[in-house]
Short mmCIF file of C-alpha atoms in Angstrom, two decimals:
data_model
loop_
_atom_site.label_atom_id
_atom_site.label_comp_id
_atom_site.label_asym_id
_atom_site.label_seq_id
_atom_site.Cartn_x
_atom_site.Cartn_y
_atom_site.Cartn_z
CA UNK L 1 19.75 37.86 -1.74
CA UNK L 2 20.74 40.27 -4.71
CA UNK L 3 21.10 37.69 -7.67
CA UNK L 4 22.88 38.05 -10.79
CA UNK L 5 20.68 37.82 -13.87
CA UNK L 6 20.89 37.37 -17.41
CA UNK L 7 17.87 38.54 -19.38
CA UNK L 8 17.51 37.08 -22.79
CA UNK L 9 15.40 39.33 -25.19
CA UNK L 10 16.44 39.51 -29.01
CA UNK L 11 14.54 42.20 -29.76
CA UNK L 12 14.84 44.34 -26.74
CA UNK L 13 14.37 48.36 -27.22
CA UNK L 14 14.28 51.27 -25.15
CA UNK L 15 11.91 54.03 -25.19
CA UNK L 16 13.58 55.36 -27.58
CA UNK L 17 12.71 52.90 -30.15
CA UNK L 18 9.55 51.96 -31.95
CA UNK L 19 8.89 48.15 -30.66
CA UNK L 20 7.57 47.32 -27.55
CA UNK L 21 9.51 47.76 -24.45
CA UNK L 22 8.26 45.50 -21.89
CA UNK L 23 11.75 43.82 -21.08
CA UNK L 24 13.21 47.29 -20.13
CA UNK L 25 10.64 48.25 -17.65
CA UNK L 26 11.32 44.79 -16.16
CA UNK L 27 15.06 44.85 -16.03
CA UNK L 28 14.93 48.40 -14.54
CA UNK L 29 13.00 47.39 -11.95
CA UNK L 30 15.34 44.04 -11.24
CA UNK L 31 18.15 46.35 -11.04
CA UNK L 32 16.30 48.95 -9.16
CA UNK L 33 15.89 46.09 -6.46
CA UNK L 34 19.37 45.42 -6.12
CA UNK L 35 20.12 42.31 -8.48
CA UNK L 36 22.93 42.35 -11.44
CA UNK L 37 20.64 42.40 -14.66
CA UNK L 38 22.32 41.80 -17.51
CA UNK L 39 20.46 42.61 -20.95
CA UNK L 40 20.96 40.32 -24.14
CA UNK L 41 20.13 41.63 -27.16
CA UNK L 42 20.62 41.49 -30.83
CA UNK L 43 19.44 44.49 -33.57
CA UNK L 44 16.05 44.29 -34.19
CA UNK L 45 14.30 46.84 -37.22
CA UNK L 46 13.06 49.47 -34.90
CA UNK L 47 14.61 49.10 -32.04
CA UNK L 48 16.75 51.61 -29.84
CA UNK L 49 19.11 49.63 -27.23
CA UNK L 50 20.64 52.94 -25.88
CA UNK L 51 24.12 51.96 -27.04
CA UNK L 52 25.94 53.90 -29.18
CA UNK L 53 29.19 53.34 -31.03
CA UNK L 54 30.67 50.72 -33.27
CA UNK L 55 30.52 46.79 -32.84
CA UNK L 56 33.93 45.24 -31.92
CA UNK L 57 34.33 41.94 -32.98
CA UNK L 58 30.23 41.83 -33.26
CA UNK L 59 29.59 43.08 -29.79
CA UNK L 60 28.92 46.23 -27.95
CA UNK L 61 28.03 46.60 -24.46
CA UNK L 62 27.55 49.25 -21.68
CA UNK L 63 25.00 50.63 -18.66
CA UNK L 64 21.78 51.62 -19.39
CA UNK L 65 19.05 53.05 -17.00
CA UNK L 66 21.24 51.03 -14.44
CA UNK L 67 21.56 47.77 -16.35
CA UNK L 68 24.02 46.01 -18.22
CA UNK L 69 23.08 45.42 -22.11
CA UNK L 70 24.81 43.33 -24.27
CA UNK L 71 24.34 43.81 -28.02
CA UNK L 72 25.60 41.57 -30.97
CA UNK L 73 25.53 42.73 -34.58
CA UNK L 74 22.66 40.11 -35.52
CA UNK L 75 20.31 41.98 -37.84
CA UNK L 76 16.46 40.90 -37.30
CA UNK L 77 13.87 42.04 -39.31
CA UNK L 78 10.03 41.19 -39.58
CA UNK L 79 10.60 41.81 -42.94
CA UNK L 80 13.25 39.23 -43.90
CA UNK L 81 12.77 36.44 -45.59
CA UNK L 82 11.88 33.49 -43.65
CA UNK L 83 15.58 31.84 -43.93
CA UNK L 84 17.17 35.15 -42.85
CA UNK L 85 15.04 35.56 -40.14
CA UNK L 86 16.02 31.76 -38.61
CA UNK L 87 19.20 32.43 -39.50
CA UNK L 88 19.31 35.60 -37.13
CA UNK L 89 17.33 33.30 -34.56
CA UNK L 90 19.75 30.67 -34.50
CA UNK L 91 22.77 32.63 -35.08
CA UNK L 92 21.73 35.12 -31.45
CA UNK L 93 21.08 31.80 -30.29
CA UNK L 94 24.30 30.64 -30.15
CA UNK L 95 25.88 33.92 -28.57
CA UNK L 96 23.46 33.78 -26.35
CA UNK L 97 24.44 30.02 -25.15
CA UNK L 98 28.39 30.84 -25.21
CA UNK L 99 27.07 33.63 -22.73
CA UNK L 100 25.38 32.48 -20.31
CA UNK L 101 27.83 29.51 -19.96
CA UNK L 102 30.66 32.11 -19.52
CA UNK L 103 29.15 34.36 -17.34
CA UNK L 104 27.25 31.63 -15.14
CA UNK L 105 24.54 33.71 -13.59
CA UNK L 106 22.06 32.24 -10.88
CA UNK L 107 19.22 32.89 -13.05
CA UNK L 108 18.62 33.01 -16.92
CA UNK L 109 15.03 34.99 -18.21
CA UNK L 110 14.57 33.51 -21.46
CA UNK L 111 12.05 35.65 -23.47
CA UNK L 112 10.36 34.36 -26.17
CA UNK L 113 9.46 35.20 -29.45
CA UNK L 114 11.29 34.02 -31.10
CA UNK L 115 11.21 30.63 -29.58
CA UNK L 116 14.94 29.63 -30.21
CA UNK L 117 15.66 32.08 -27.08
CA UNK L 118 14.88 28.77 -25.37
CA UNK L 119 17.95 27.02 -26.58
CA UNK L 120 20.32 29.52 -24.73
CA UNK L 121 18.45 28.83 -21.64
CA UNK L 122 17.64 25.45 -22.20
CA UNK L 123 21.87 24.59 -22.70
CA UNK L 124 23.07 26.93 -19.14
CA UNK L 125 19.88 24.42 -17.32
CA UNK L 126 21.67 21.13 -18.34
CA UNK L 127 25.41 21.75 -18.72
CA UNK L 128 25.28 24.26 -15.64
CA UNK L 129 22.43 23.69 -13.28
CA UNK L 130 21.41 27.21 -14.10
CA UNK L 131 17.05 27.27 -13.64
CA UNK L 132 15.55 29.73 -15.92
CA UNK L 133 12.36 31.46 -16.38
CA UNK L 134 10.67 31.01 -20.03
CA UNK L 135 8.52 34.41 -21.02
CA UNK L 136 5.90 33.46 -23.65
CA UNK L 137 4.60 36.55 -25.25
CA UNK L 138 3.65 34.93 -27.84
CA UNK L 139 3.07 31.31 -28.33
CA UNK L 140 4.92 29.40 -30.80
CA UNK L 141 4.30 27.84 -32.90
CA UNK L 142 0.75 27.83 -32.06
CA UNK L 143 0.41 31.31 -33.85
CA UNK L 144 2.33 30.71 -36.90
CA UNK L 145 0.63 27.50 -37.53
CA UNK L 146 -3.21 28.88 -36.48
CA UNK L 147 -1.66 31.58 -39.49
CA UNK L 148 -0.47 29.42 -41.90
CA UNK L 149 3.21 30.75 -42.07
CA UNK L 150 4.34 28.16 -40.12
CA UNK L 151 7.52 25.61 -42.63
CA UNK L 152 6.67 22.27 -42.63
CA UNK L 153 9.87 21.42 -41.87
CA UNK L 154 10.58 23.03 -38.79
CA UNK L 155 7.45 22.15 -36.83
CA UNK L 156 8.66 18.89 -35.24
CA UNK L 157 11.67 20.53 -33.83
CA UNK L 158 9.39 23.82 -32.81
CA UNK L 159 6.64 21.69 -31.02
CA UNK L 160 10.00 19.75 -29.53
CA UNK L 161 11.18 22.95 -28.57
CA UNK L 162 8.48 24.61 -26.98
CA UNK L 163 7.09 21.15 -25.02
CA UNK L 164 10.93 20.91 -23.45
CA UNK L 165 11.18 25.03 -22.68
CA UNK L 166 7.62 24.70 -20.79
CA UNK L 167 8.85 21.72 -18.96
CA UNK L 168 12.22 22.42 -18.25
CA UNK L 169 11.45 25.88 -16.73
CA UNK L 170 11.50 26.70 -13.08
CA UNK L 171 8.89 29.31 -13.74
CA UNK L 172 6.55 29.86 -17.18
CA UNK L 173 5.36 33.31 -17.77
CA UNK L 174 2.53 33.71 -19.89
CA UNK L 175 1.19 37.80 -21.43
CA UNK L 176 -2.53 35.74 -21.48
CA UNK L 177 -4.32 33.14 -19.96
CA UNK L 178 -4.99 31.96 -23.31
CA UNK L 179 -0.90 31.91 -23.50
CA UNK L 180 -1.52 30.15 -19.94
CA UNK L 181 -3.19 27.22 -20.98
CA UNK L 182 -0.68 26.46 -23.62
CA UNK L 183 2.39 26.21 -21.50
CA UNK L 184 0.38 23.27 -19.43
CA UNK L 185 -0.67 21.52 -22.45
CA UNK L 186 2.75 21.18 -23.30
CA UNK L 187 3.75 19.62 -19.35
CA UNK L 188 4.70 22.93 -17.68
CA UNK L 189 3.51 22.43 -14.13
CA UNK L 190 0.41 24.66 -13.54
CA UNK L 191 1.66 25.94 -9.70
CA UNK L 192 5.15 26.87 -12.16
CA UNK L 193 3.04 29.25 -14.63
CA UNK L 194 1.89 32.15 -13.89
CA UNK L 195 -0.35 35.20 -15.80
CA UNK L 196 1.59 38.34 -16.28
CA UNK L 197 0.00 40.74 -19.12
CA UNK L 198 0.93 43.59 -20.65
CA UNK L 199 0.59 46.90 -19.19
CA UNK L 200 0.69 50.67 -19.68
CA UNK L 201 3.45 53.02 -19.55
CA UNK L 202 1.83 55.87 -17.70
CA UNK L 203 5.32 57.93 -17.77
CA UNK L 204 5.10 57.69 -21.50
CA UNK L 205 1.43 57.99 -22.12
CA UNK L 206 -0.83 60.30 -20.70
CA UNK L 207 -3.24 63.82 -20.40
CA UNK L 208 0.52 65.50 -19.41
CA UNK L 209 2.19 64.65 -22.78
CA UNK L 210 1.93 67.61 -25.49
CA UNK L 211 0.26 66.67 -28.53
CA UNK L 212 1.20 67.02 -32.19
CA UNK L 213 -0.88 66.13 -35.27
CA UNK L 214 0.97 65.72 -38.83
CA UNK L 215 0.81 68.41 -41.18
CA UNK L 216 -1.55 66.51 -43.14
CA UNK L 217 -4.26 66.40 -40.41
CA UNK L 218 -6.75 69.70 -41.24
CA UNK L 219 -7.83 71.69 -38.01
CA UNK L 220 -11.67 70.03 -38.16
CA UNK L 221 -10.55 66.38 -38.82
CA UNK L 222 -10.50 63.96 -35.91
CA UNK L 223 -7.71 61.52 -35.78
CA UNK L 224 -7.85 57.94 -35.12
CA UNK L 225 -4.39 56.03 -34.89
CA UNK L 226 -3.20 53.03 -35.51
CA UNK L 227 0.42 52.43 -34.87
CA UNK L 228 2.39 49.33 -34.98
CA UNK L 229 3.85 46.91 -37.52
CA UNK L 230 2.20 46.29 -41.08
CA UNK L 231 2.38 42.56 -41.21
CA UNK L 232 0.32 40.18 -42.41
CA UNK L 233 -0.97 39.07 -38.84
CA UNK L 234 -1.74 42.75 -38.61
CA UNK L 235 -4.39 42.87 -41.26
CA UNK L 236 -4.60 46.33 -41.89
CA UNK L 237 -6.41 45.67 -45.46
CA UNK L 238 -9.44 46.54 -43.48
CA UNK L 239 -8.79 49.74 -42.34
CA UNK L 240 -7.48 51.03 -45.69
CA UNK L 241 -11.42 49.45 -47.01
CA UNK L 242 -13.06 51.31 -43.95
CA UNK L 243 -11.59 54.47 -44.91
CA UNK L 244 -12.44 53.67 -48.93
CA UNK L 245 -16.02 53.10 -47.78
CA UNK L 246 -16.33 56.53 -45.80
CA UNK L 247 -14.44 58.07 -48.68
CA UNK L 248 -16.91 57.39 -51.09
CA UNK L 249 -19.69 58.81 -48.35
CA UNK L 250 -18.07 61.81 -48.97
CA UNK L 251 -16.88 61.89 -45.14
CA UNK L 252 -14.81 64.61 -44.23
CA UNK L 253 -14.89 64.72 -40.72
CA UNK L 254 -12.22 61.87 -40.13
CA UNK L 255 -8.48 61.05 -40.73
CA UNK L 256 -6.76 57.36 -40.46
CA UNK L 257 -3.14 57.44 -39.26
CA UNK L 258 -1.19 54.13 -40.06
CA UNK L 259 2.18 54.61 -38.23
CA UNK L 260 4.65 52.04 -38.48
CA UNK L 261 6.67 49.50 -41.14
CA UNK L 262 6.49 46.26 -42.02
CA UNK L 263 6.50 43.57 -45.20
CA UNK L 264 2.55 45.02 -46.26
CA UNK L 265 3.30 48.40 -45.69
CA UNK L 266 4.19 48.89 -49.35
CA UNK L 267 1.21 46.70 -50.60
CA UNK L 268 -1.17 48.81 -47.96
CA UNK L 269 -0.47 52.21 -49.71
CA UNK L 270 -0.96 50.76 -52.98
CA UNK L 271 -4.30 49.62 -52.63
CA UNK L 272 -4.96 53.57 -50.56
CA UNK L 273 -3.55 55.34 -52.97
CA UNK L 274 -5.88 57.98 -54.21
CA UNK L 275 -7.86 58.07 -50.46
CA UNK L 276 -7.98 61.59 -49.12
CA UNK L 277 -8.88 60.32 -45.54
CA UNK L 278 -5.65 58.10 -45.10
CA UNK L 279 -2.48 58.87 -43.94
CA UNK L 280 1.06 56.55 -43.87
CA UNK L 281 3.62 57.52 -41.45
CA UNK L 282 7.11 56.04 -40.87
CA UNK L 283 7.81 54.06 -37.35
CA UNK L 284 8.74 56.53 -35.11
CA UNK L 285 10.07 56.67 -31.31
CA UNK L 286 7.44 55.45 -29.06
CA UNK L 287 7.99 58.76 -27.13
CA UNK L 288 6.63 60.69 -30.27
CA UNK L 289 3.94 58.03 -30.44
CA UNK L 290 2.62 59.01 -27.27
CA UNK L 291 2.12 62.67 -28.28
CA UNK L 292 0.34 61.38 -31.72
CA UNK L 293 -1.61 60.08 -29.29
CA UNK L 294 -2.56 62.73 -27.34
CA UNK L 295 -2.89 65.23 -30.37
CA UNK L 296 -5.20 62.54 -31.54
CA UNK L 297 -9.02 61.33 -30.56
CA UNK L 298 -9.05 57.58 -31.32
CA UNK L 299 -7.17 54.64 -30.77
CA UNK L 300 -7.19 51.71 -32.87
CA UNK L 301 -6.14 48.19 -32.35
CA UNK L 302 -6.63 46.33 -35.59
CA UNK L 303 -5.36 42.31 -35.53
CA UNK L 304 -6.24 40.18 -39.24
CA UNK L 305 -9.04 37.85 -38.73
CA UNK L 306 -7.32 34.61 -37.29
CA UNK L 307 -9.94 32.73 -34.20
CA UNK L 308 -6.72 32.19 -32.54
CA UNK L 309 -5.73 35.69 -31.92
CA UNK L 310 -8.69 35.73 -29.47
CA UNK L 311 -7.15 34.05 -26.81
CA UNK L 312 -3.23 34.05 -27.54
CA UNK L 313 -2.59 37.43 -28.20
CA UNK L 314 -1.70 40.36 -25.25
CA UNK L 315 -1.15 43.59 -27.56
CA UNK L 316 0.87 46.28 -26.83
CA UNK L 317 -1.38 49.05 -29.26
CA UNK L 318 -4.35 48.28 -27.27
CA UNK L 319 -2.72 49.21 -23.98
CA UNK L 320 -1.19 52.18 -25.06
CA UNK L 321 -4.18 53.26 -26.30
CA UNK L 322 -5.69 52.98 -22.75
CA UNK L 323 -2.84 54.42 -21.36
CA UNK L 324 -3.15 57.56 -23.67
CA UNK L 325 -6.79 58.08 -22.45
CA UNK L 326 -8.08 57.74 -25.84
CA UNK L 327 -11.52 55.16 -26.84
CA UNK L 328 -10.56 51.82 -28.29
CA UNK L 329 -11.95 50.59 -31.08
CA UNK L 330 -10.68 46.97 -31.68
CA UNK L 331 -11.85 43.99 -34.04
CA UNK L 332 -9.74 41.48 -31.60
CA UNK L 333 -12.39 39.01 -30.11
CA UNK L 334 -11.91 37.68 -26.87
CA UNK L 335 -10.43 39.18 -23.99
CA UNK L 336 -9.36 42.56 -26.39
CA UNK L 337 -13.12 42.49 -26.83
CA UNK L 338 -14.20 42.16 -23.17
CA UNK L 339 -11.75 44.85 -21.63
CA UNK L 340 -13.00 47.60 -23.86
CA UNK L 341 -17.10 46.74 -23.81
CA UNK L 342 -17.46 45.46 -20.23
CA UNK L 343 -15.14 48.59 -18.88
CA UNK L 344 -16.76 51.16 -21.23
CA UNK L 345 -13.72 52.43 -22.61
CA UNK L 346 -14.05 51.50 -26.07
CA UNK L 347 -15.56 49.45 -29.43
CA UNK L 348 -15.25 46.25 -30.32
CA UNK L 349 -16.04 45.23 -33.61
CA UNK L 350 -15.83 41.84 -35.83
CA UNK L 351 -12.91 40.59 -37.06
CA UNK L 352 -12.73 41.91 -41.07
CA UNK L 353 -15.81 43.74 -41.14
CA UNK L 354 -14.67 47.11 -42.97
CA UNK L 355 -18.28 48.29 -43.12
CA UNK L 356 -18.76 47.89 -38.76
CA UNK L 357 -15.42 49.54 -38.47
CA UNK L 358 -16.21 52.30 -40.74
CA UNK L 359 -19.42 52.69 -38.08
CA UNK L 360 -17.92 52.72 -35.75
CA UNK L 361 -15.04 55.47 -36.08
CA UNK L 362 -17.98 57.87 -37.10
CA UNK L 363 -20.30 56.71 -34.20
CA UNK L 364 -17.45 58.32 -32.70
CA UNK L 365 -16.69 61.60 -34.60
CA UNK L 366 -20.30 62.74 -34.13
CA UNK L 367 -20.57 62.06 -30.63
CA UNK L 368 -17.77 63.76 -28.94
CA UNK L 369 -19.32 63.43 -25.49
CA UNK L 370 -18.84 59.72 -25.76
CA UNK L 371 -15.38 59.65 -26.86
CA UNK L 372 -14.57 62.26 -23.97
CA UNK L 373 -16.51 59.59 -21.43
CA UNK L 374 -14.71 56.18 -23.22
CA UNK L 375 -11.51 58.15 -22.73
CA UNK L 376 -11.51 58.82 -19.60
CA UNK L 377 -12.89 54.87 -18.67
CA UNK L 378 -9.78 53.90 -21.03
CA UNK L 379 -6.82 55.96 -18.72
CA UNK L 380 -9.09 54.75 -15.33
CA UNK L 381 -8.39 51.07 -16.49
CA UNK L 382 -4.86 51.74 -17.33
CA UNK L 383 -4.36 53.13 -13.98
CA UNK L 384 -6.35 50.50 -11.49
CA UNK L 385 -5.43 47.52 -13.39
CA UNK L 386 -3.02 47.72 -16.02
CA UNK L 387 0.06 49.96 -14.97
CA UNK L 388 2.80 48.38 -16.00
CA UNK L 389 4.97 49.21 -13.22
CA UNK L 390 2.88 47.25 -10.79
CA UNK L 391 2.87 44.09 -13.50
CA UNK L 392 6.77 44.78 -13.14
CA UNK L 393 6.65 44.48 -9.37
CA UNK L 394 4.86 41.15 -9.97
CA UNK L 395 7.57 39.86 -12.21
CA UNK L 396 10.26 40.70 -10.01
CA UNK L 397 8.54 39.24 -6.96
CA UNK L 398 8.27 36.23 -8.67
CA UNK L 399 11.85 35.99 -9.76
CA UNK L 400 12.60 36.85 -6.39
CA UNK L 401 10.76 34.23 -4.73
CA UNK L 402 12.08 31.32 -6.73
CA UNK L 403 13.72 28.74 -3.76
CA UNK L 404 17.57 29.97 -3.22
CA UNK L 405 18.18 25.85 -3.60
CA UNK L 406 17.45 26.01 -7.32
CA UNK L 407 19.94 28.69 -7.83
CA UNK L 408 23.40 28.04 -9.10
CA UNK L 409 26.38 29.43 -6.64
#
């Protein structure tokens, strides 16, 4: 029976934004199949929600691509300062609990990061019988900790936090099996958790999207793209000493495009200032994204050099790359690593090494034949195993399938 759902995402976007947009596809498709989706959302750096007009009394609201969205005037940046940024955590937190006791939907989709979009769902479970389904697309604190950015003080009440979410959930969705294996060390049931990566948009990206270079980008030069955040888990340092490297070979064949924002942005062009072969652009809509990518010949998927990013990690850049049609060159171990050498559709190099990723990119602009054949292995993938409205499909089948008893009425 049609259901009515509330969908818990604090950084939710549209296409029209520059973050990832995973939690639209799904709620379209929710609402396509007849339930009452209703979007949750605070203002994330980046983000588009399709709402326009001013906040009243923190809150704005209205329909978009036939679901509700709900937005509160909580500011989130990657950015801000460790207090801000739990401060914006906890404070959507709270809305988000006084809302779903309110509205008393049969089903709550609580997904996570951050991890505090637990408590929402977590609170509607015990005061109102309400199951929910916990997303993990990325898992915390695992991450944070494996990165060293992870307070002291706040790790009992994380680990607390994520071990209760897992446990508590009806269903456990999980963007790896990496991701997987986490929610069942922390007592999530394994028949209750369930593998759901991320996929390509093949609307967005594609051979039928018209391509545009920057004006910076000479006739001759052959682009490769990275675009994305500029954080510290990001670890772009090495790209900016790839291109240093093939700068002082006198390569001209090549351009770098960093696209995106982010707390090292500003550190990044310091250290490439000077480098002819480099180029910083702002964060853009991922609709002009997708023609960068088809006006350009190389995708890259660049992740800092962290062992645990090999198997908790389910990045969007690499499947828009494949979605684009363009070769992959990644320094991501693990199953980043496998995808692109085992289905020929990219480069995988190791984690940090400037002086194999600098190889690499001009293995590839002198052999154009092989980025033509890794380009066209990179779209077939997208299409037979990673289109992202089929993943959708999956997610709603599942949420869908969850026993009618469970459901509040």
């Amino acid at each position: 029976r049609p259901m009515h759902i509330i969908y818990l995402h604090q950084h939710f976007s549209t296409p029209e934004g520059s973050t990832a947009t995973r939690s639209f596809t799904f709620a379209r498709t929710l609402a396509a199949r007849g339930h009452r989706v209703t979007l949750a959302t605070g203002r994330y750096q980046g983000a588009e929600t399709g709402l326009a007009g001013p906040f009243r009394n923190g809150r704005r609201e209205g329909r978009v691509a036939g679901f509700h969205v709900v937005e509160w005037d909580i500011p989130c940046a990657n950015a801000m300062g460790i207090a801000s940024r739990s401060m914006a955590f906890l404070r959507y937190a709270a809305a988000a609990t006084r809302f779903a006791l309110q509205e008393k939907p049969d089903l709550v989709i609580a997904s996570s990061t951050p991890l505090t979009v637990a408590l929402p769902a977590l609170c509607a479970k015990a005061l109102r019988g309400i199951p929910f389904l916990f997303e993990i697309r990325d898992p915390w604190p695992e991450l944070p900790r494996a990165m060293g950015v992870l307070p002291a003080p706040v790790t009992p009440f994380m680990e607390a936090l994520a071990n209760f979410a897992c446990r508590r959930a009806a269903a456990v969705v999980a963007l790896s099996e990496g991701m997987a294996e986490t929610a069942r060390a922390r007592g999530a049931d394994p028949a209750r958790v369930h593998v759901i990566g991320n996929g390509c948009d093949l609307d967005l990206f594609g051979p039928h999207i018209a391509p545009w270079r920057p004006p910076e980008a000479a006739p001759w030069e052959v682009l490769a793209l990275y675009a994305g955040a500029h954080g510290r888990a990001n670890g772009l340092g090495v790209v900016v000493e790839a291109a240093r490297l093939l700068a002082a070979r006198g390569e001209t064949r090549l351009r770098i495009l960093l696209v995106g924002e982010e707390a090292e942005k500003t550190t990044l062009m310091r250290v490439a200032a000077g480098l002819p072969n480099i180029t910083f652009l702002p964060p853009m809509p991922k609709r002009e994204v997708a023609g960068l990518f088809a006006g350009s010949q190389i995708a890259l998927h660049i992740l800092a050099d962290c062992p645990a990013f090999a198997a908790w990690t389910a990045p969007n850049k690499l499947m828009d790359g494949l979605a684009a049609g363009r070769p992959v060159i990644s320094n991501a171990p693990g199953d980043a690593a496998r995808l692109l050498t085992e289905g020929g559709a990219g480069i995988a190099v190791p984690p940090g090494d400037a002086a194999g990723l600098a190889a690499a990119l001009i293995g590839l602009v002198q052999d154009p034949a092989r980025r033509a054949a890794m380009g066209a292995a990179a779209r077939s993938l997208a299409l037979r195993q990673h289109d992202r409205r089929l993943l959708a499909a999956r997610f709603a089948n599942l949420v869908e399938a969850m026993p009618v008893a469970q459901v509040a009425l």
